[in-house]
PDB file of C-alpha atoms in Angstrom:
ATOM      1  CA  UNK C1218      -1.992  -7.169 -12.778  1.00 44.00           C
ATOM      2  CA  UNK C1219      -4.480  -6.036 -10.187  1.00 48.00           C
ATOM      3  CA  UNK C1220      -2.243  -5.200  -7.164  1.00 50.00           C
ATOM      4  CA  UNK C1221      -5.292  -4.157  -5.122  1.00 61.00           C
ATOM      5  CA  UNK C1222      -6.319  -7.856  -4.816  1.00 73.00           C
ATOM      6  CA  UNK C1223      -2.887  -9.130  -3.738  1.00 92.00           C
ATOM      7  CA  UNK C1224      -3.434 -10.783  -0.353  1.00 95.00           C
ATOM      8  CA  UNK C1225      -1.583 -13.252   1.886  1.00 96.00           C
ATOM      9  CA  UNK C1226      -2.604 -16.862   1.345  1.00 95.00           C
ATOM     10  CA  UNK C1227      -2.383 -17.516   5.114  1.00 94.00           C
ATOM     11  CA  UNK C1228      -3.845 -14.504   6.952  1.00 96.00           C
ATOM     12  CA  UNK C1229      -5.723 -13.042   3.932  1.00 96.00           C
ATOM     13  CA  UNK C1230      -4.408  -9.527   4.634  1.00 95.00           C
ATOM     14  CA  UNK C1231      -2.821  -7.152   2.109  1.00 95.00           C
ATOM     15  CA  UNK C1232       0.859  -6.285   2.090  1.00 93.00           C
ATOM     16  CA  UNK C1233       2.064  -3.092   3.778  1.00 92.00           C
ATOM     17  CA  UNK C1234       5.384  -1.244   3.860  1.00 91.00           C
ATOM     18  CA  UNK C1235       6.127  -2.982   7.202  1.00 93.00           C
ATOM     19  CA  UNK C1236       4.793  -6.346   6.133  1.00 93.00           C
ATOM     20  CA  UNK C1237       5.268  -6.746   2.359  1.00 92.00           C
ATOM     21  CA  UNK C1238       3.936  -9.649   0.379  1.00 93.00           C
ATOM     22  CA  UNK C1239       6.319 -12.181  -1.144  1.00 91.00           C
ATOM     23  CA  UNK C1240       5.884 -14.900  -3.707  1.00 90.00           C
ATOM     24  CA  UNK C1241       8.071 -17.683  -2.304  1.00 91.00           C
ATOM     25  CA  UNK C1242       7.110 -20.413  -4.832  1.00 92.00           C
ATOM     26  CA  UNK C1243       5.725 -20.687  -8.309  1.00 93.00           C
ATOM     27  CA  UNK C1244       1.989 -20.866  -7.344  1.00 94.00           C
ATOM     28  CA  UNK C1245      -0.179 -18.344  -9.103  1.00 93.00           C
ATOM     29  CA  UNK C1246      -3.552 -16.638  -8.508  1.00 91.00           C
ATOM     30  CA  UNK C1247      -4.965 -16.141  -4.989  1.00 86.00           C
ATOM     31  CA  UNK C1248      -2.317 -18.442  -3.367  1.00 93.00           C
ATOM     32  CA  UNK C1249       0.634 -16.668  -4.928  1.00 93.00           C
ATOM     33  CA  UNK C1250       1.507 -14.217  -2.105  1.00 94.00           C
ATOM     34  CA  UNK C1251       2.375 -14.508   1.591  1.00 93.00           C
ATOM     35  CA  UNK C1252       3.886 -12.392   4.356  1.00 94.00           C
ATOM     36  CA  UNK C1253       7.366 -13.427   5.506  1.00 91.00           C
ATOM     37  CA  UNK C1254       6.031 -13.887   9.116  1.00 94.00           C
ATOM     38  CA  UNK C1255       3.173 -16.086   7.897  1.00 94.00           C
ATOM     39  CA  UNK C1256       5.557 -18.215   5.821  1.00 91.00           C
ATOM     40  CA  UNK C1257       7.970 -18.571   8.721  1.00 90.00           C
ATOM     41  CA  UNK C1258       5.175 -19.763  11.016  1.00 92.00           C
ATOM     42  CA  UNK C1259       3.981 -22.182   8.426  1.00 90.00           C
ATOM     43  CA  UNK C1260       7.474 -23.587   7.860  1.00 90.00           C
ATOM     44  CA  UNK C1261       7.835 -24.109  11.666  1.00 91.00           C
ATOM     45  CA  UNK C1262       4.488 -25.862  11.757  1.00 92.00           C
ATOM     46  CA  UNK C1263       4.824 -28.034   8.588  1.00 90.00           C
ATOM     47  CA  UNK C1264       8.594 -28.610   8.833  1.00 90.00           C
ATOM     48  CA  UNK C1265       8.738 -28.517   5.027  1.00 89.00           C
ATOM     49  CA  UNK C1266      11.008 -26.513   2.770  1.00 88.00           C
ATOM     50  CA  UNK C1267       8.876 -27.004  -0.322  1.00 90.00           C
ATOM     51  CA  UNK C1268       5.394 -25.840  -1.303  1.00 92.00           C
ATOM     52  CA  UNK C1269       2.941 -28.672  -0.889  1.00 91.00           C
ATOM     53  CA  UNK C1270       0.994 -27.486  -4.030  1.00 93.00           C
ATOM     54  CA  UNK C1271       3.660 -26.600  -6.680  1.00 95.00           C
ATOM     55  CA  UNK C1272       6.561 -28.569  -5.055  1.00 94.00           C
ATOM     56  CA  UNK C1273       8.921 -25.570  -5.519  1.00 92.00           C
ATOM     57  CA  UNK C1274      11.412 -24.787  -2.724  1.00 90.00           C
ATOM     58  CA  UNK C1275      10.464 -21.632  -0.873  1.00 85.00           C
ATOM     59  CA  UNK C1276      12.477 -18.508  -1.553  1.00 80.00           C
ATOM     60  CA  UNK C1277      11.781 -14.911  -0.556  1.00 65.00           C
ATOM     61  CA  UNK C1278      11.044 -12.733  -3.554  1.00 58.00           C
ATOM     62  CA  UNK C1279       9.304  -9.371  -2.960  1.00 59.00           C
ATOM     63  CA  UNK C1280       6.057  -8.787  -4.873  1.00 55.00           C
ATOM     64  CA  UNK C1281       6.441  -6.067  -7.587  1.00 54.00           C
ATOM     65  CA  UNK C1282       3.651  -4.167  -6.010  1.00 51.00           C
ATOM     66  CA  UNK C1283       5.731  -3.694  -2.816  1.00 47.00           C
ATOM     67  CA  UNK C1284       8.954  -2.550  -4.530  1.00 45.00           C
ATOM     68  CA  UNK C1285       9.779   1.076  -3.889  1.00 43.00           C
ATOM     69  CA  UNK C1286      12.106   3.111  -6.069  1.00 39.00           C
ATOM     70  CA  UNK C1287      14.112   5.649  -4.154  1.00 42.00           C
ATOM     71  CA  UNK C1288      15.826   8.344  -6.216  1.00 38.00           C
TER      72      UNK C1288
END
């Protein structure tokens, strides 16, 4: 997986430690990831709990590229 190309499907920005990317549905490819803030704004705007593309209910799951192991 090329984590350098993971970007938010709404704002098109990469994830950061402060604003990690999530994959809240089962979409794949360039529309897989989104920032939590971007999704919250979209949910307020659309008033939907499900992805319009894959029909999966949104859930916050951190992207593997943003997981940090602390020993």
